[in-house]
Amino acid sequence: MLRLATPDHQRFSQANSFNASFGGGEANVAVSLANFGLQTEFVTSLPKNDLGQAVLMELKKYGVGTNYINYGGERLGIYFLETGSVSRPSKVIYDRAHSSIAEIKKGMINWDDVFKDASWFHWTGITPAISEGAALVCKEVVEVAKKKGITVSCDLNFRKNLWKWGKTASEVMPDLVKSCDIILGNEEDAEKVFGIKPDETDISSGHIRASKYKSVCLKLKKQFPGAKKIIITLRGSINADHNTWSGVLYNGENFLEAPEYQITHIVDRVGGGDSFMAGIIYGILNYPGDDEKTLNFAVAASCLKHTIPGDFNLVSVPEVEQLMKGDGSGRVMR
């Protein structure tokens, strides 16, 4: 998507200009993983015009592969961002109707070609929310990946402002998620999509008790027994500039809790969950059998994302591992 953000915390009604950049759930994950040194391919549909070309250039700039992109449709999806401050929350307005990805159809992408050298496929709940066609393509690709023995991960990513095409997330998502090996959601996704919520938890209180989310993980595991790992990101909102940040992971045997970070001067929280997902994927691939280190890497990586403007998490593995060791001083590195 094209991201158009108001400058300097301005409201939409004040802005005479917008800061333009690119982003989107799956693209954010791909850029993070490429930045961590992994080979990635981003599969989507783009218009064959200058904006589509600009997207390709941006992805290639960060080392993301673009070999399997479909070209069609007339426009690139847009989202407008008004960045909040203190007690005023951020706002997002989507303009994605009739975009190239909204008009994608089954059969447009040759998934056998896409998966010939692949070991992992990731998708988010944003894509099936865009249109019926996008939802059907999600089902198509998840089924192909599963048949080929490819690990499938999903970020539930519920976006109420996108589910407008006739079916709800609760009607569509279960059939897609049942084929996933790794399921990620934030503290509200499981409730909004599957009606699963913890007891006695208030995310607006500024502190979230990680232990309360064990029941959520157990219920998700019961509904999706094929899932190998279920992960929940935990964001406590003290205000728009100060959040607590942590996460939990359930692997069918152990329930793990990550350290909690105090993010006191948020630069940009958009893409925080995507950077967390990228951290999980990197950890599973590079710390085999060590779910605790994987979870801690993901939380630290996404904590650092909050310091970077734009959707993309542009940090290195050594920077993440340094924070994992407890060095969050921000001292100049020479």
Coordinates of C-alpha atoms in Angstrom, one line a residue:
M1 CA 0.0 0.0 0.0
L2 CA 0.9 3.6 -0.3
R3 CA 1.0 5.2 3.2
L4 CA 0.1 8.8 3.5
A5 CA 0.8 10.1 7.0
T6 CA 0.1 13.6 8.4
P7 CA 3.4 15.3 9.4
D8 CA 4.2 16.3 13.0
H9 CA 1.2 14.7 14.7
Q10 CA -1.2 16.9 12.7
R11 CA -4.9 16.0 12.4
F12 CA -6.3 15.2 9.0
S13 CA -8.2 18.5 9.1
Q14 CA -4.9 20.4 9.6
A15 CA -2.7 18.7 7.1
N16 CA -1.7 20.5 3.8
S17 CA 0.7 17.7 2.9
F18 CA 1.4 14.1 3.7
N19 CA 4.5 12.1 4.1
A20 CA 4.5 9.3 1.5
S21 CA 6.0 5.8 2.1
F22 CA 5.0 2.2 1.4
G23 CA 3.9 -0.6 3.7
G24 CA 1.4 -3.4 4.5
G25 CA 1.2 -6.4 6.7
E26 CA 3.0 -9.1 4.6
A27 CA 5.4 -6.6 3.0
N28 CA 6.5 -5.4 6.4
V29 CA 7.3 -9.0 7.4
A30 CA 9.2 -9.6 4.2
V31 CA 11.3 -6.5 4.6
S32 CA 12.2 -7.4 8.2
L33 CA 13.2 -10.9 7.3
A34 CA 15.3 -9.6 4.4
N35 CA 17.0 -7.2 6.8
F36 CA 17.8 -10.1 9.0
G37 CA 19.5 -11.8 6.1
L38 CA 16.8 -14.3 5.0
Q39 CA 15.8 -14.7 1.4
T40 CA 12.2 -13.5 0.9
E41 CA 9.7 -13.2 -2.0
F42 CA 6.7 -10.8 -1.8
V43 CA 3.7 -12.1 -3.7
T44 CA 1.0 -9.6 -4.5
S45 CA -0.9 -7.8 -7.3
L46 CA 0.2 -4.4 -8.5
P47 CA -0.9 -1.9 -11.1
K48 CA 1.4 -1.6 -14.1
N49 CA 2.0 2.1 -13.6
D50 CA 4.5 4.4 -12.0
L51 CA 3.2 3.8 -8.5
G52 CA 3.5 0.0 -9.0
Q53 CA 7.0 0.6 -10.2
A54 CA 7.8 2.6 -7.1
V55 CA 6.7 -0.3 -4.9
L56 CA 9.0 -2.6 -6.8
M57 CA 11.9 -0.3 -6.3
E58 CA 11.2 0.1 -2.6
L59 CA 11.0 -3.7 -2.1
K60 CA 14.2 -4.3 -4.1
K61 CA 15.9 -1.5 -2.1
Y62 CA 15.6 -3.7 1.0
G63 CA 16.5 -7.0 -0.7
V64 CA 12.9 -8.4 -1.0
G65 CA 12.3 -10.6 -4.1
T66 CA 9.6 -9.5 -6.6
N67 CA 9.7 -12.4 -9.0
Y68 CA 6.1 -13.6 -8.6
I69 CA 4.1 -10.4 -8.6
N70 CA 0.9 -10.3 -10.7
Y71 CA 0.2 -7.1 -12.7
G72 CA -3.3 -6.1 -13.1
G73 CA -5.9 -3.6 -11.9
E74 CA -5.7 0.2 -12.2
R75 CA -4.6 1.5 -8.8
L76 CA -2.6 0.9 -5.7
G77 CA -4.3 0.7 -2.3
I78 CA -3.8 3.6 0.1
Y79 CA -4.0 4.2 3.8
F80 CA -4.0 7.5 5.5
L81 CA -2.5 7.8 8.9
E82 CA -3.1 10.5 11.6
T83 CA -0.5 9.8 14.3
G84 CA -1.9 10.5 17.7
S85 CA -0.2 11.9 20.8
V86 CA -0.6 11.4 24.5
S87 CA -4.3 10.9 25.1
R88 CA -5.3 11.3 21.4
P89 CA -5.2 8.0 19.6
S90 CA -4.0 7.5 16.0
K91 CA -6.5 7.1 13.2
V92 CA -6.3 5.1 10.0
I93 CA -8.5 5.6 6.9
Y94 CA -8.3 2.9 4.2
D95 CA -8.8 3.5 0.5
R96 CA -8.4 0.1 -0.9
A97 CA -11.6 -0.5 -2.9
H98 CA -11.0 -1.6 -6.5
S99 CA -7.2 -1.7 -5.9
S100 CA -5.1 -4.3 -7.7
I101 CA -5.0 -6.7 -4.8
A102 CA -8.7 -6.2 -4.2
E103 CA -9.4 -7.4 -7.7
I104 CA -7.1 -10.5 -7.6
K105 CA -8.7 -13.8 -8.5
K106 CA -7.9 -17.5 -8.1
G107 CA -5.6 -18.8 -10.8
M108 CA -3.8 -15.5 -11.4
I109 CA -0.7 -16.6 -9.6
N110 CA 1.1 -19.9 -10.3
W111 CA 1.7 -21.1 -6.8
D112 CA 3.7 -24.2 -7.9
D113 CA 6.3 -21.7 -9.3
V114 CA 6.2 -19.6 -6.2
F115 CA 6.8 -22.5 -3.9
K116 CA 9.4 -24.4 -5.9
D117 CA 12.2 -23.3 -3.5
A118 CA 10.1 -22.1 -0.5
S119 CA 10.0 -23.5 3.0
W120 CA 7.7 -20.9 4.7
F121 CA 4.6 -19.0 3.7
H122 CA 3.1 -16.1 5.7
W123 CA -0.2 -14.3 5.3
T124 CA -2.3 -11.9 7.4
G125 CA -5.9 -11.5 8.2
I126 CA -5.8 -8.2 6.4
T127 CA -5.7 -9.8 2.9
P128 CA -9.0 -11.8 3.1
A129 CA -10.7 -8.7 4.6
I130 CA -10.0 -6.7 1.4
S131 CA -12.4 -8.6 -1.0
E132 CA -14.0 -11.9 -1.7
G133 CA -11.5 -12.5 -4.4
A134 CA -8.5 -11.9 -2.1
A135 CA -10.1 -14.2 0.5
L136 CA -10.5 -17.0 -2.1
V137 CA -6.9 -16.6 -3.2
C138 CA -5.8 -16.9 0.5
K139 CA -7.7 -20.2 0.7
E140 CA -6.1 -21.3 -2.6
V141 CA -2.5 -20.5 -1.5
V142 CA -2.8 -21.9 2.0
E143 CA -4.1 -25.2 0.7
V144 CA -1.3 -25.5 -1.9
A145 CA 1.3 -24.6 0.7
K146 CA -0.1 -27.2 3.1
K147 CA -0.1 -29.9 0.4
K148 CA 3.6 -29.2 -0.3
G149 CA 4.6 -29.4 3.4
I150 CA 5.5 -25.8 3.6
T151 CA 5.2 -24.1 7.1
V152 CA 2.3 -21.7 7.1
S153 CA 2.0 -18.8 9.5
C154 CA -0.8 -16.3 10.0
D155 CA -1.1 -13.0 11.8
L156 CA -4.9 -12.7 12.6
N157 CA -4.7 -8.9 12.2
F158 CA -8.4 -8.1 12.6
R159 CA -9.3 -4.8 10.9
K160 CA -13.0 -4.0 11.4
N161 CA -12.9 -1.1 8.8
L162 CA -11.9 -3.5 6.0
W163 CA -14.5 -6.3 6.4
K164 CA -17.1 -4.8 4.1
W165 CA -17.5 -7.2 1.2
G166 CA -20.3 -9.3 2.6
K167 CA -18.8 -11.8 5.0
T168 CA -17.4 -11.3 8.5
A169 CA -14.0 -12.3 9.8
S170 CA -15.7 -14.9 12.0
E171 CA -17.2 -16.6 8.9
V172 CA -14.0 -16.6 6.8
M173 CA -11.0 -16.9 9.0
P174 CA -11.6 -20.3 10.7
D175 CA -11.4 -22.1 7.4
L176 CA -8.1 -20.4 6.6
V177 CA -6.5 -20.6 10.0
K178 CA -7.1 -24.3 10.4
S179 CA -4.2 -25.0 8.0
C180 CA -1.7 -22.8 9.8
D181 CA 1.3 -24.1 11.8
I182 CA 2.0 -20.8 13.5
I183 CA -0.8 -18.4 14.7
L184 CA -0.1 -14.9 15.9
G185 CA -2.6 -12.4 17.3
N186 CA -2.6 -9.4 19.5
E187 CA -4.5 -9.1 22.8
E188 CA -7.8 -8.4 21.0
D189 CA -7.6 -10.4 17.7
A190 CA -8.7 -13.7 19.2
E191 CA -11.8 -12.1 20.7
K192 CA -12.8 -10.1 17.6
V193 CA -12.3 -13.0 15.2
F194 CA -13.1 -16.1 17.3
G195 CA -14.9 -14.8 20.4
I196 CA -12.1 -16.0 22.7
K197 CA -11.0 -13.6 25.4
P198 CA -9.2 -13.7 28.8
D199 CA -10.9 -12.9 32.1
E200 CA -10.3 -9.8 34.1
T201 CA -8.1 -8.0 31.5
D202 CA -8.3 -4.3 30.5
I203 CA -5.9 -3.3 27.8
S204 CA -6.5 0.4 28.4
S205 CA -5.3 0.1 32.0
G206 CA -1.7 0.4 30.9
H207 CA -0.7 -3.1 32.1
I208 CA -1.5 -6.5 30.8
R209 CA -1.0 -9.6 32.9
A210 CA 0.6 -12.1 30.6
S211 CA -0.6 -15.1 32.6
K212 CA -4.2 -14.3 31.8
Y213 CA -3.6 -15.1 28.2
K214 CA -2.7 -18.8 28.8
S215 CA -6.5 -19.5 28.6
V216 CA -6.6 -17.8 25.2
C217 CA -3.8 -19.9 23.9
L218 CA -5.4 -23.1 25.2
K219 CA -8.7 -22.3 23.6
L220 CA -7.1 -21.4 20.3
K221 CA -5.1 -24.7 20.4
K222 CA -8.3 -26.6 21.0
Q223 CA -10.0 -24.9 18.0
F224 CA -6.9 -25.3 15.8
P225 CA -5.2 -28.5 17.0
G226 CA -2.8 -28.5 14.0
A227 CA -1.1 -25.3 15.2
K228 CA 2.4 -26.0 16.6
K229 CA 2.8 -22.6 18.2
I230 CA 0.3 -19.9 19.3
I231 CA 1.6 -16.5 20.1
I232 CA 0.0 -13.4 21.5
T233 CA 1.5 -9.9 21.5
L234 CA 0.6 -7.9 24.6
R235 CA 0.4 -4.1 24.3
G236 CA -0.7 -2.1 27.3
S237 CA -1.7 1.4 26.3
I238 CA -0.8 4.0 28.9
N239 CA -1.2 6.7 26.2
A240 CA -0.4 7.1 22.5
D241 CA 3.3 7.8 23.3
H242 CA 3.8 5.3 26.1
N243 CA 3.0 1.6 25.8
T244 CA 4.1 -1.6 27.6
W245 CA 5.1 -4.3 25.2
S246 CA 5.5 -8.1 25.7
G247 CA 4.2 -11.4 24.4
V248 CA 3.4 -15.0 25.2
L249 CA 4.0 -18.3 23.3
Y250 CA 2.3 -21.6 23.8
N251 CA 3.8 -24.6 22.0
G252 CA 1.4 -27.3 23.1
E253 CA 3.4 -28.1 26.2
N254 CA 4.9 -24.9 27.7
F255 CA 3.5 -21.5 28.2
L256 CA 6.3 -18.9 27.9
E257 CA 6.2 -15.2 28.9
A258 CA 8.6 -12.6 27.4
P259 CA 10.1 -9.7 29.4
E260 CA 8.0 -6.5 29.4
Y261 CA 9.4 -3.4 27.8
Q262 CA 8.4 0.2 28.6
I263 CA 8.2 2.1 25.3
T264 CA 8.0 5.6 26.6
H265 CA 8.5 7.8 23.5
I266 CA 7.0 6.0 20.6
V267 CA 8.1 7.2 17.2
D268 CA 5.8 5.0 15.1
R269 CA 3.9 2.0 16.3
V270 CA 2.5 1.0 12.9
G271 CA 4.0 -2.3 11.8
G272 CA 4.8 -3.4 15.4
G273 CA 2.9 -6.7 15.1
D274 CA 4.5 -7.4 11.7
S275 CA 8.0 -6.8 13.1
F276 CA 7.1 -9.2 16.0
M277 CA 6.0 -11.9 13.4
A278 CA 9.2 -11.5 11.5
G279 CA 11.1 -12.0 14.8
I280 CA 9.1 -15.2 15.4
I281 CA 9.9 -16.6 11.9
Y282 CA 13.6 -15.7 12.2
G283 CA 13.8 -17.2 15.7
I284 CA 12.1 -20.5 14.7
L285 CA 14.5 -20.8 11.8
N286 CA 17.7 -19.7 13.6
Y287 CA 17.1 -20.9 17.2
P288 CA 15.6 -24.3 16.6
G289 CA 14.0 -25.8 19.6
D290 CA 14.5 -22.7 21.7
D291 CA 11.0 -21.1 21.9
E292 CA 12.0 -18.9 24.8
K293 CA 14.8 -17.2 22.8
T294 CA 12.6 -17.0 19.7
L295 CA 9.9 -15.2 21.7
N296 CA 12.4 -12.9 23.4
F297 CA 13.9 -12.0 20.0
A298 CA 10.5 -11.2 18.6
V299 CA 9.6 -8.9 21.4
A300 CA 12.9 -7.1 21.3
A301 CA 12.8 -6.7 17.5
S302 CA 9.3 -5.2 17.7
C303 CA 10.2 -3.0 20.6
L304 CA 12.9 -1.4 18.4
K305 CA 10.5 -1.0 15.6
H306 CA 8.6 1.6 17.7
T307 CA 11.6 3.8 17.3
I308 CA 11.6 3.9 13.5
P309 CA 9.3 6.0 11.3
G310 CA 7.4 4.2 8.6
D311 CA 6.0 0.6 8.4
F312 CA 9.3 -1.2 8.0
N313 CA 11.5 -2.4 10.9
L314 CA 15.0 -1.5 9.7
V315 CA 17.1 -3.1 12.5
S316 CA 19.8 -5.8 12.4
V317 CA 20.1 -9.1 14.2
P318 CA 23.0 -7.8 16.4
E319 CA 20.9 -4.8 17.4
V320 CA 18.0 -7.0 18.5
E321 CA 20.3 -9.4 20.3
Q322 CA 22.0 -6.4 22.1
L323 CA 18.6 -5.3 23.5
M324 CA 17.8 -8.9 24.4
K325 CA 20.9 -8.8 26.6
G326 CA 19.5 -5.8 28.5
D327 CA 21.4 -3.0 26.7
G328 CA 18.6 -0.5 26.0
S329 CA 20.7 2.5 26.8
G330 CA 20.7 4.0 23.3
R331 CA 24.3 5.1 23.6
V332 CA 26.1 6.2 20.5
M333 CA 27.8 3.2 18.7
R334 CA 31.2 4.2 17.3

